[in-house]
């Protein structure tokens, strides 16, 4: 490590030891003044973030990591930046504003360094080092924000899929999944998981997949349906597909899709009637005297 850089690093560390509280207060004020924190992050939360990050920054500077790796390689410091970014991601703040919130620390830190530096060369070296440190922190916060936001979106999408694909108990040992909208790979997976869990929970013998609300059936949709039917059969249950309207039946025939191995019905009522027949014909699975 160059002597000048080592001196600048020690200068910044010394400032953090003596003025951490003032720097934290100034950083919070800058964020509030510029609305960089966004909605949902109050002053007390900002102060907690500031204390955690400044404490970790001092620990990182006192370690042996090179400047470029202080924020990325020091566990506590990286965690402090990640927590800051994820909190803003959950509140819907943009990644740019989040990065600017981290950059505001640069101004607060440089003001404190300036108060403790008389020599111009020393101040210049400390300023360069502070810029390198906090530019890395800004990039890390942006990256963490984007990753966290994508995870939130994936989780919300999953929750919406689960809500849009309910499994309904229609009759003793008869379940139904009313599908509405497009059936893609991700949704098929959710349908399959929810249906198989419900079959096990209710000891269902028949599962009805109602596609009345599915606008079109193409080769991909048919393949997804076949996968679900096969999974249901592996659980030892029968599967009935209902909602085969004339236009869909015509499309299936024109595409040459073979659904001959699957029991189909035009309406959900017809499918339920078929399901009741199947359950009545199946060997009894309940104890003698139990409700039929």
PDB file of C-alpha atoms in Angstrom, residues 118-228:
ATOM      1  CA  UNK A 118      -4.961  21.611   7.359  1.00  0.00           C
ATOM      2  CA  UNK A 119      -2.552  20.456   4.687  1.00  0.00           C
ATOM      3  CA  UNK A 120      -3.950  20.694   1.139  1.00  0.00           C
ATOM      4  CA  UNK A 121      -2.183  17.584  -0.127  1.00  0.00           C
ATOM      5  CA  UNK A 122      -3.454  15.572   2.810  1.00  0.00           C
ATOM      6  CA  UNK A 123      -7.017  16.756   2.216  1.00  0.00           C
ATOM      7  CA  UNK A 124      -6.747  15.940  -1.484  1.00  0.00           C
ATOM      8  CA  UNK A 125      -5.492  12.404  -0.795  1.00  0.00           C
ATOM      9  CA  UNK A 126      -8.222  11.788   1.784  1.00  0.00           C
ATOM     10  CA  UNK A 127     -10.861  13.114  -0.634  1.00  0.00           C
ATOM     11  CA  UNK A 128      -9.687  10.781  -3.393  1.00  0.00           C
ATOM     12  CA  UNK A 129      -9.783   7.819  -1.036  1.00  0.00           C
ATOM     13  CA  UNK A 130     -13.249   8.721   0.259  1.00  0.00           C
ATOM     14  CA  UNK A 131     -14.500   8.968  -3.313  1.00  0.00           C
ATOM     15  CA  UNK A 132     -13.095   5.542  -4.189  1.00  0.00           C
ATOM     16  CA  UNK A 133     -14.634   3.997  -1.102  1.00  0.00           C
ATOM     17  CA  UNK A 134     -18.101   5.448  -1.491  1.00  0.00           C
ATOM     18  CA  UNK A 135     -18.263   5.023  -5.261  1.00  0.00           C
ATOM     19  CA  UNK A 136     -17.843   1.305  -4.572  1.00  0.00           C
ATOM     20  CA  UNK A 137     -20.542   1.509  -1.915  1.00  0.00           C
ATOM     21  CA  UNK A 138     -22.912   3.213  -4.361  1.00  0.00           C
ATOM     22  CA  UNK A 139     -22.350   0.525  -6.989  1.00  0.00           C
ATOM     23  CA  UNK A 140     -22.863  -2.199  -4.380  1.00  0.00           C
ATOM     24  CA  UNK A 141     -26.102  -0.631  -3.175  1.00  0.00           C
ATOM     25  CA  UNK A 142     -27.394  -0.420  -6.750  1.00  0.00           C
ATOM     26  CA  UNK A 143     -26.553  -4.069  -7.417  1.00  0.00           C
ATOM     27  CA  UNK A 144     -28.074  -5.226  -4.137  1.00  0.00           C
ATOM     28  CA  UNK A 145     -31.200  -3.167  -4.732  1.00  0.00           C
ATOM     29  CA  UNK A 146     -31.766  -4.655  -8.190  1.00  0.00           C
ATOM     30  CA  UNK A 147     -31.259  -8.221  -6.941  1.00  0.00           C
ATOM     31  CA  UNK A 148     -33.559  -7.631  -3.989  1.00  0.00           C
ATOM     32  CA  UNK A 149     -36.238  -6.010  -6.103  1.00  0.00           C
ATOM     33  CA  UNK A 150     -36.187  -8.896  -8.553  1.00  0.00           C
ATOM     34  CA  UNK A 151     -36.639 -11.326  -5.686  1.00  0.00           C
ATOM     35  CA  UNK A 152     -39.603  -9.311  -4.386  1.00  0.00           C
ATOM     36  CA  UNK A 153     -41.162  -9.321  -7.862  1.00  0.00           C
ATOM     37  CA  UNK A 154     -40.649 -13.082  -8.191  1.00  0.00           C
ATOM     38  CA  UNK A 155     -42.249 -13.677  -4.800  1.00  0.00           C
ATOM     39  CA  UNK A 156     -45.214 -11.432  -5.600  1.00  0.00           C
ATOM     40  CA  UNK A 157     -45.672 -13.128  -8.976  1.00  0.00           C
ATOM     41  CA  UNK A 158     -45.673 -16.498  -7.253  1.00  0.00           C
ATOM     42  CA  UNK A 159     -48.275 -15.301  -4.761  1.00  0.00           C
ATOM     43  CA  UNK A 160     -50.480 -13.996  -7.581  1.00  0.00           C
ATOM     44  CA  UNK A 161     -50.196 -17.311  -9.393  1.00  0.00           C
ATOM     45  CA  UNK A 162     -51.238 -19.197  -6.276  1.00  0.00           C
ATOM     46  CA  UNK A 163     -54.228 -16.902  -5.768  1.00  0.00           C
ATOM     47  CA  UNK A 164     -55.258 -17.268  -9.414  1.00  0.00           C
ATOM     48  CA  UNK A 165     -55.143 -21.078  -9.301  1.00  0.00           C
ATOM     49  CA  UNK A 166     -57.212 -22.192  -6.282  1.00  0.00           C
ATOM     50  CA  UNK A 167     -57.959 -25.846  -5.621  1.00  0.00           C
ATOM     51  CA  UNK A 168     -61.626 -26.322  -4.658  1.00  0.00           C
ATOM     52  CA  UNK A 169     -63.170 -29.354  -2.929  1.00  0.00           C
ATOM     53  CA  UNK A 170     -66.393 -30.020  -4.854  1.00  0.00           C
ATOM     54  CA  UNK A 171     -67.380 -33.378  -3.412  1.00  0.00           C
ATOM     55  CA  UNK A 172     -66.057 -36.076  -1.159  1.00  0.00           C
ATOM     56  CA  UNK A 173     -62.697 -37.084  -2.702  1.00  0.00           C
ATOM     57  CA  UNK A 174     -63.343 -34.774  -5.690  1.00  0.00           C
ATOM     58  CA  UNK A 175     -61.254 -31.644  -6.283  1.00  0.00           C
ATOM     59  CA  UNK A 176     -61.393 -29.000  -8.986  1.00  0.00           C
ATOM     60  CA  UNK A 177     -59.023 -26.355 -10.340  1.00  0.00           C
ATOM     61  CA  UNK A 178     -60.856 -23.615 -12.287  1.00  0.00           C
ATOM     62  CA  UNK A 179     -58.325 -22.053 -14.658  1.00  0.00           C
ATOM     63  CA  UNK A 180     -58.760 -18.544 -16.045  1.00  0.00           C
ATOM     64  CA  UNK A 181     -56.396 -16.887 -18.505  1.00  0.00           C
ATOM     65  CA  UNK A 182     -53.248 -18.113 -20.186  1.00  0.00           C
ATOM     66  CA  UNK A 183     -51.656 -21.344 -19.004  1.00  0.00           C
ATOM     67  CA  UNK A 184     -47.862 -21.087 -19.215  1.00  0.00           C
ATOM     68  CA  UNK A 185     -45.012 -23.119 -17.760  1.00  0.00           C
ATOM     69  CA  UNK A 186     -44.742 -21.166 -14.493  1.00  0.00           C
ATOM     70  CA  UNK A 187     -48.470 -21.308 -13.857  1.00  0.00           C
ATOM     71  CA  UNK A 188     -48.618 -24.995 -14.752  1.00  0.00           C
ATOM     72  CA  UNK A 189     -45.986 -25.701 -12.121  1.00  0.00           C
ATOM     73  CA  UNK A 190     -48.027 -23.859  -9.464  1.00  0.00           C
ATOM     74  CA  UNK A 191     -51.220 -25.664 -10.521  1.00  0.00           C
ATOM     75  CA  UNK A 192     -49.451 -28.998 -10.344  1.00  0.00           C
ATOM     76  CA  UNK A 193     -47.905 -28.368  -6.930  1.00  0.00           C
ATOM     77  CA  UNK A 194     -51.121 -27.048  -5.368  1.00  0.00           C
ATOM     78  CA  UNK A 195     -53.235 -29.816  -6.862  1.00  0.00           C
ATOM     79  CA  UNK A 196     -50.915 -32.635  -5.798  1.00  0.00           C
ATOM     80  CA  UNK A 197     -50.723 -31.273  -2.251  1.00  0.00           C
ATOM     81  CA  UNK A 198     -54.535 -31.016  -2.117  1.00  0.00           C
ATOM     82  CA  UNK A 199     -54.916 -34.586  -3.449  1.00  0.00           C
ATOM     83  CA  UNK A 200     -52.705 -35.855  -0.641  1.00  0.00           C
ATOM     84  CA  UNK A 201     -54.435 -33.717   1.990  1.00  0.00           C
ATOM     85  CA  UNK A 202     -58.010 -34.680   1.008  1.00  0.00           C
ATOM     86  CA  UNK A 203     -57.223 -38.223  -0.201  1.00  0.00           C
ATOM     87  CA  UNK A 204     -58.930 -37.279  -3.451  1.00  0.00           C
ATOM     88  CA  UNK A 205     -59.697 -39.880  -6.080  1.00  0.00           C
ATOM     89  CA  UNK A 206     -60.615 -37.466  -8.870  1.00  0.00           C
ATOM     90  CA  UNK A 207     -59.255 -34.074  -9.888  1.00  0.00           C
ATOM     91  CA  UNK A 208     -61.163 -31.859 -12.321  1.00  0.00           C
ATOM     92  CA  UNK A 209     -59.252 -29.275 -14.332  1.00  0.00           C
ATOM     93  CA  UNK A 210     -61.756 -26.782 -15.679  1.00  0.00           C
ATOM     94  CA  UNK A 211     -60.482 -24.719 -18.643  1.00  0.00           C
ATOM     95  CA  UNK A 212     -63.701 -22.817 -19.340  1.00  0.00           C
ATOM     96  CA  UNK A 213     -61.842 -19.581 -18.630  1.00  0.00           C
ATOM     97  CA  UNK A 214     -58.828 -20.431 -20.801  1.00  0.00           C
ATOM     98  CA  UNK A 215     -59.230 -18.388 -24.006  1.00  0.00           C
ATOM     99  CA  UNK A 216     -57.247 -20.634 -26.348  1.00  0.00           C
ATOM    100  CA  UNK A 217     -55.689 -24.065 -26.315  1.00  0.00           C
ATOM    101  CA  UNK A 218     -52.597 -24.565 -28.438  1.00  0.00           C
ATOM    102  CA  UNK A 219     -49.890 -27.214 -28.480  1.00  0.00           C
ATOM    103  CA  UNK A 220     -48.069 -25.655 -25.525  1.00  0.00           C
ATOM    104  CA  UNK A 221     -51.214 -25.443 -23.384  1.00  0.00           C
ATOM    105  CA  UNK A 222     -52.115 -29.037 -24.269  1.00  0.00           C
ATOM    106  CA  UNK A 223     -48.623 -30.153 -23.260  1.00  0.00           C
ATOM    107  CA  UNK A 224     -48.953 -28.378 -19.922  1.00  0.00           C
ATOM    108  CA  UNK A 225     -52.312 -30.059 -19.332  1.00  0.00           C
ATOM    109  CA  UNK A 226     -50.835 -33.471 -20.166  1.00  0.00           C
ATOM    110  CA  UNK A 227     -48.028 -32.942 -17.669  1.00  0.00           C
ATOM    111  CA  UNK A 228     -50.508 -32.072 -14.940  1.00  0.00           C
TER     112      UNK A 228
END
